[in-house]
Coordinates of C-alpha atoms and ligand atoms in Angstrom, one line a residue:
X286 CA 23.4 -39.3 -36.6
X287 CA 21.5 -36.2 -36.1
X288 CA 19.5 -36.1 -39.3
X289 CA 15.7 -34.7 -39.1
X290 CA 13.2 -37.7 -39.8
X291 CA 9.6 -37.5 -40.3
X292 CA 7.7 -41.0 -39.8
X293 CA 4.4 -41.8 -40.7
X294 CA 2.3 -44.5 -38.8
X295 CA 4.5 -44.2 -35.7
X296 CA 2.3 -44.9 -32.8
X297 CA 3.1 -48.7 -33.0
X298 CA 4.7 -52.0 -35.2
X299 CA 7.4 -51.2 -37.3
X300 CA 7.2 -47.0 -36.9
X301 CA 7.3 -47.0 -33.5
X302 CA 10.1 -49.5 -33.5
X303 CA 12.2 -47.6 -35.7
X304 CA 11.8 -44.2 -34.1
X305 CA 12.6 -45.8 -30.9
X306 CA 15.9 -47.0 -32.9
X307 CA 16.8 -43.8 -34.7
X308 CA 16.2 -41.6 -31.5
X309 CA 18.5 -44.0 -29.8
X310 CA 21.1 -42.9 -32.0
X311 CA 20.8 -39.4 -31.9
X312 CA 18.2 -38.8 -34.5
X313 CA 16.0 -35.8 -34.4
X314 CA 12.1 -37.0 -35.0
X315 CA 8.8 -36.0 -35.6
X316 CA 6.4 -38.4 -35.3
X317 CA 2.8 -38.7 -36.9
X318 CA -0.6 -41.0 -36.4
X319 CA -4.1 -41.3 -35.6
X320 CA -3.1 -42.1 -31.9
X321 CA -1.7 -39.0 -30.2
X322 CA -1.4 -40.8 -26.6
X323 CA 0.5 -43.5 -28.3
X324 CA 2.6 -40.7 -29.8
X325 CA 3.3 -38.9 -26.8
X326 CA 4.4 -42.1 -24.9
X327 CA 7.2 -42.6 -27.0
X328 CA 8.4 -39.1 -27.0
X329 CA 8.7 -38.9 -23.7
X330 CA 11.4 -41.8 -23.5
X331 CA 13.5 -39.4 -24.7
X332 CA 15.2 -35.6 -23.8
X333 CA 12.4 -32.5 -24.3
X334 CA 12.7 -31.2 -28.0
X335 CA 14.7 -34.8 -29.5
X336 CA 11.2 -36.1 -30.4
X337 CA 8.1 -34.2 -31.6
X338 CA 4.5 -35.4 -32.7
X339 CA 1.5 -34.5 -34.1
X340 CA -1.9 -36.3 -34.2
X341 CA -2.0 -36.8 -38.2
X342 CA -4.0 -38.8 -40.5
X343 CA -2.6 -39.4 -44.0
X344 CA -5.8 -39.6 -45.8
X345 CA -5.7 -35.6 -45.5
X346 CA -3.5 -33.9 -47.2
X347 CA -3.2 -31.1 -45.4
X348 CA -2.9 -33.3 -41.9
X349 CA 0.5 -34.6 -43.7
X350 CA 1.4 -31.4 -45.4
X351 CA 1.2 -29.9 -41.5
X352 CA 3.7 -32.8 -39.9
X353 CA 6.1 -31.9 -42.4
X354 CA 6.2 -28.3 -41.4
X355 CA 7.0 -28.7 -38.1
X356 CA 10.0 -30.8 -38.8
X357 CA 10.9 -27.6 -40.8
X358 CA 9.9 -25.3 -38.8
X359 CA 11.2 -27.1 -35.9
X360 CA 14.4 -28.6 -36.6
X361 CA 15.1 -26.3 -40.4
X362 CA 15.5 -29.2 -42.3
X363 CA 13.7 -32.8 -43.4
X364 CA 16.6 -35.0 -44.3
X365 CA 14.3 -38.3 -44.5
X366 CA 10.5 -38.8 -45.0
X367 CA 9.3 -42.1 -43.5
X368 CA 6.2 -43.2 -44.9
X369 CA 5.2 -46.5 -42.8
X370 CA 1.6 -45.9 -42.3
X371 CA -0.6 -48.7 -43.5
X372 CA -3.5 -51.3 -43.5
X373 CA -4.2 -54.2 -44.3
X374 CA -7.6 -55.4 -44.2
X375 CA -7.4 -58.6 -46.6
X376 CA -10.8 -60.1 -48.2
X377 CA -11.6 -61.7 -51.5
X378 CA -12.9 -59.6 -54.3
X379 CA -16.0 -61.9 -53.8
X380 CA -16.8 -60.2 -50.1
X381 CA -17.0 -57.1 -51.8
X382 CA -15.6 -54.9 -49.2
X383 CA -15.4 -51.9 -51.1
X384 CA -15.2 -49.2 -48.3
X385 CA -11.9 -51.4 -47.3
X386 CA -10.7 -51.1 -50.7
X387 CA -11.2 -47.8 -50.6
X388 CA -9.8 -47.3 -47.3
X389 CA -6.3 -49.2 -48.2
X390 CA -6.0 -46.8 -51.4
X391 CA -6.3 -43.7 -49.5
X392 CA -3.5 -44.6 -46.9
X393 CA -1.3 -47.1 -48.4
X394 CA -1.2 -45.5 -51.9
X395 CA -2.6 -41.3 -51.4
X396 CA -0.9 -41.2 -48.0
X397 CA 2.0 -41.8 -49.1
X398 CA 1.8 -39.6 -51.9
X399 CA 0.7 -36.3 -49.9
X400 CA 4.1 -37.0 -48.0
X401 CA 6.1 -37.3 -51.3
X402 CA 4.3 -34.0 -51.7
X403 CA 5.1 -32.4 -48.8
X404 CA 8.8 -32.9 -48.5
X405 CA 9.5 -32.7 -52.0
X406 CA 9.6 -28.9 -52.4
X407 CA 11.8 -29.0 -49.5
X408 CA 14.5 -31.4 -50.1
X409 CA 14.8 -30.2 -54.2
X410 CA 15.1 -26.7 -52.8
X411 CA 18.0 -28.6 -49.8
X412 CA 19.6 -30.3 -52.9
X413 CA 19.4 -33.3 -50.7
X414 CA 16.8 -36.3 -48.9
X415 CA 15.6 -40.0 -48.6
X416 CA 12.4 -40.4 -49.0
X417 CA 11.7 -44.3 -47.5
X418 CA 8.1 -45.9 -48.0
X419 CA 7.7 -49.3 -46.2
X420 CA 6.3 -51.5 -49.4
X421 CA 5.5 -55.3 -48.8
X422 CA 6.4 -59.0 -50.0
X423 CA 3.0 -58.1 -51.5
X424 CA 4.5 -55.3 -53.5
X425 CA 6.3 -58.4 -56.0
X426 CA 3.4 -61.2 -55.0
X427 CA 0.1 -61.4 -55.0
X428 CA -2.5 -64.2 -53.2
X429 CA -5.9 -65.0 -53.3
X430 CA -7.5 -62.7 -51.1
X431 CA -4.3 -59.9 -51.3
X432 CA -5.5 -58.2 -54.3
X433 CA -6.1 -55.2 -53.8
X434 CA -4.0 -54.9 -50.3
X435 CA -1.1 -56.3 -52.7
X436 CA -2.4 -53.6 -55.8
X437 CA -1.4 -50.9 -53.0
X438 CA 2.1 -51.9 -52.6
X439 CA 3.3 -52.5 -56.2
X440 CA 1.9 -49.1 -56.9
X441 CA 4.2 -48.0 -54.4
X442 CA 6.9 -49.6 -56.1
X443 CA 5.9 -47.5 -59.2
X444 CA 5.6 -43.9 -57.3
X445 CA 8.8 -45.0 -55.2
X446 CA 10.8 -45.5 -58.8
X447 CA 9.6 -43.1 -60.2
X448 CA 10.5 -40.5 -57.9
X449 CA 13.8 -42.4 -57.9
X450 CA 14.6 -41.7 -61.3
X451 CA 13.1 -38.1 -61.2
X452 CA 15.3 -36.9 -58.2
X453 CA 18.6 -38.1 -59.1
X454 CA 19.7 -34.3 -59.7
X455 CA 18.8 -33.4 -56.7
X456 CA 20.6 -36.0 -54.7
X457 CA 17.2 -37.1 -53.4
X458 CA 18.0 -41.1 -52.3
X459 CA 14.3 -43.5 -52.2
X460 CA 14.3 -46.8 -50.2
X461 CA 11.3 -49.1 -50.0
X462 CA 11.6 -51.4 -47.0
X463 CA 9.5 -55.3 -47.7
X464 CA 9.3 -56.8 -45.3
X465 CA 7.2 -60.7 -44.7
X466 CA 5.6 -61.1 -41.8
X467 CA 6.0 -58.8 -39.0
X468 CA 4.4 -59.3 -35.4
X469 CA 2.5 -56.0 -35.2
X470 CA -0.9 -54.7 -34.8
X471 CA -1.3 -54.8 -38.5
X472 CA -3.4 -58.2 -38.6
X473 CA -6.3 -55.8 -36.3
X474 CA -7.3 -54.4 -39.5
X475 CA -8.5 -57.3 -40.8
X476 CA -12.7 -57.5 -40.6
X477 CA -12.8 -61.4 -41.7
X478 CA -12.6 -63.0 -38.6
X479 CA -11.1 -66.5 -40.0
X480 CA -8.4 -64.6 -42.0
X481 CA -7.7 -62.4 -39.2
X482 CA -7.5 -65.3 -36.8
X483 CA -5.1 -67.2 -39.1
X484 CA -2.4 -64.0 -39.8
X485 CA -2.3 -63.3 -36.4
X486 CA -2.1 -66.5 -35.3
X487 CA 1.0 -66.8 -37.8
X488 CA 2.7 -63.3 -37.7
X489 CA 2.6 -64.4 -33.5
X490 CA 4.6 -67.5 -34.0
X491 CA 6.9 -67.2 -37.2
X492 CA 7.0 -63.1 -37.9
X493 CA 9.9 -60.6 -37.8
X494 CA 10.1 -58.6 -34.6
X495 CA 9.4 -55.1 -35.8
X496 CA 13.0 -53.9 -34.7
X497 CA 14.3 -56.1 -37.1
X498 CA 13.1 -54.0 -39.7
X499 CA 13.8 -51.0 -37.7
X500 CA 16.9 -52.4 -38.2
X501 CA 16.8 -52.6 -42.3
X502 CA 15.3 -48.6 -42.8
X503 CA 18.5 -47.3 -40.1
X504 CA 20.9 -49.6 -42.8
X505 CA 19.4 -48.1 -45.3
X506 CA 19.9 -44.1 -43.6
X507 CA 23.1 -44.7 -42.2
X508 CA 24.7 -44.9 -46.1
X509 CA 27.3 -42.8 -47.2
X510 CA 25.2 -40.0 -49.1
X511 CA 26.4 -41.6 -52.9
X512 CA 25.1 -45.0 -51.9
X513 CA 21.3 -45.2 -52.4
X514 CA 19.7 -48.7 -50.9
X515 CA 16.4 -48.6 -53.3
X516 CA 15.0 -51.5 -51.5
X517 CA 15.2 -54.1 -48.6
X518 CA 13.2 -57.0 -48.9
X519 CA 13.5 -59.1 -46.0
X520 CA 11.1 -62.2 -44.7
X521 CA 11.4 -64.6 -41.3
X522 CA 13.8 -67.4 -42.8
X523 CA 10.8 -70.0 -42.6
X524 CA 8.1 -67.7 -44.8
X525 CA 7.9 -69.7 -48.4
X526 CA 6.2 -66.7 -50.6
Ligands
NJP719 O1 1.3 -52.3 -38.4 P1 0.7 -51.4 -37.2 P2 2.8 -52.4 -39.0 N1 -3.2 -41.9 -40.7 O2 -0.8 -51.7 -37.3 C1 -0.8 -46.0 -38.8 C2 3.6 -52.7 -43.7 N2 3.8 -54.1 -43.6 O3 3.8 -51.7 -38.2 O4 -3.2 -43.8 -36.9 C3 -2.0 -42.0 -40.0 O5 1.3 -51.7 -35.9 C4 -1.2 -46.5 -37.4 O6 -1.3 -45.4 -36.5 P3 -2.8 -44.9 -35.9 C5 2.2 -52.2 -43.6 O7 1.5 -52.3 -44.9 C6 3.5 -54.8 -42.5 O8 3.0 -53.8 -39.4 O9 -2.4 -44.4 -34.6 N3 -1.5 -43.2 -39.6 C7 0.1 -47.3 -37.0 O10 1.0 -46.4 -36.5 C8 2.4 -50.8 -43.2 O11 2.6 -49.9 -44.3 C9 3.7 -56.2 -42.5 O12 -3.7 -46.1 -35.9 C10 -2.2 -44.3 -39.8 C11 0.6 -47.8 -38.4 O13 -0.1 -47.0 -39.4 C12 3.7 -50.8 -42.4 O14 4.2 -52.1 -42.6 C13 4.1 -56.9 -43.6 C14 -3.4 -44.3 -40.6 C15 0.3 -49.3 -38.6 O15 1.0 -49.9 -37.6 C16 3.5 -50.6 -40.9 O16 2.6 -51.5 -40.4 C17 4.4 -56.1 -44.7 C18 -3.9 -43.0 -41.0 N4 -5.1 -42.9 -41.6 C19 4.2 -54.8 -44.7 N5 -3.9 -45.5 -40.7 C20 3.3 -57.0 -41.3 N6 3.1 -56.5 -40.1 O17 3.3 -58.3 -41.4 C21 -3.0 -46.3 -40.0 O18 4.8 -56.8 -45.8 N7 -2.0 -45.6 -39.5

């Protein structure tokens, strides 16, 4: 209950609605994202010191590499890494939106790996951590015009297996949350105005509420330490693929 969590991408969706959960319950957080106001505002919900935050962007490695050390310096321990930061700005290969491309790689795929960098020193040296990426449905599927958005997330469940496999010495657990669709902010990044019109028009009416997959990563923590949950996929009951 009073485990130290770092969480990526927390300033809204499903970060924000999973630090919101975890400091509920006692959990000591620091939070990182672009949007420090947004940060801020969900800090102060709760007692001075439970919830920390730093502006942070996970394209720099450093920027992550500095949001872990506060949680260390701050609290003297990182029990989980959260790694929930990501975009999705969804085109065909056709449209050529290569700077998007390049933008999804750098936070979906490198962000996540400067915060497996981070925190891995740490938790080999602890002999203990959970390192917990939020992957996709697109991490096992792929559609026309999710290519590359979808090549992001089943790299992620490459890295996230890998480190699995690597860590089981040092009692270091991995969980990738996968979710469908979620009502969040996530559909914003989207430049196509048709596509972006139709996903948010659809994760609106039939999405998950992002607490219910707060609801699947504090499952996932709440484990007895010998019971590793490696991945949740979970998807509104009427979503088809
Ligand atoms: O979306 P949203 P979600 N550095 O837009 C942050 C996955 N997912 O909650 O920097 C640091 O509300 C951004 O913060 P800010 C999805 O792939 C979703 O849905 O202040 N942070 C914000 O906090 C992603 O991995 C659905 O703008 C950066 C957060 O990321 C995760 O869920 C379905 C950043 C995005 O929050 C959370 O997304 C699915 C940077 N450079 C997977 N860039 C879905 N919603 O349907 C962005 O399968 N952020």
């Amino acid at each position: 209950k009073d485990k130290v969590i770092v969480i990526t991408g927390a300033s809204s969706g499903i970060g924000q609605a999973t630090a919101e959960l975890l400091a509920k319950d006692g959990a000591k957080l620091v939070l990182g994202a672009r949007r420090e106001d947004r940060l801020k505002a969900i800090a102060t919900k709760f007692p001075a010191g439970q919830v920390l935050y730093q502006k942070t962007d996970v394209t720099d490695r450093q920027s992550v590499a500095s949001l872990v050390e506060l949680a260390k310096n701050q609290f003297g321990r990182v029990d989980v890494l959260y790694n929930n930061a990501g975009l999705m700005p969804i085109s065909e290969l056709s449209e050529l939106k290569v700077d998007e491309w390049e933008r999804m790689i750098d936070v979906n795929i490198k962000g996540v790996l400067y915060g497996i960098a981070a925190v891995l020193p740490i938790m080999i040296a602890q002999n203990q951590g959970h390192v917990i990426t939020t992957d996709s449905v697109a991490g096992h599927i792929v559609h026309p015009g999710t290519a590359v958005y979808a090549g992001t997330k089943y790299a992620i469940q490459a890295i996230m297996d890998g480190l699995r496999q690597e860590q089981v010495a040092h009692h270091i657990r991995t969980t990738m949350i996968s979710p469908g669709a979620v009502n969040t902010e996530l559909f914003s990044t989207i430049t196509n105005p048709q596509t972006r019109a139709r996903i948010e028009k659809d994760e609106k009416e039939n999405g998950l509420a992002a607490a219910d997959v707060a609801n699947a990563v504090a499952y996932a923590i709440d484990q007895p330490d010998n019971v590793a949950i490696n991945e949740v996929l979970l998807r509104p009951r009427s979503q088809k693929l």
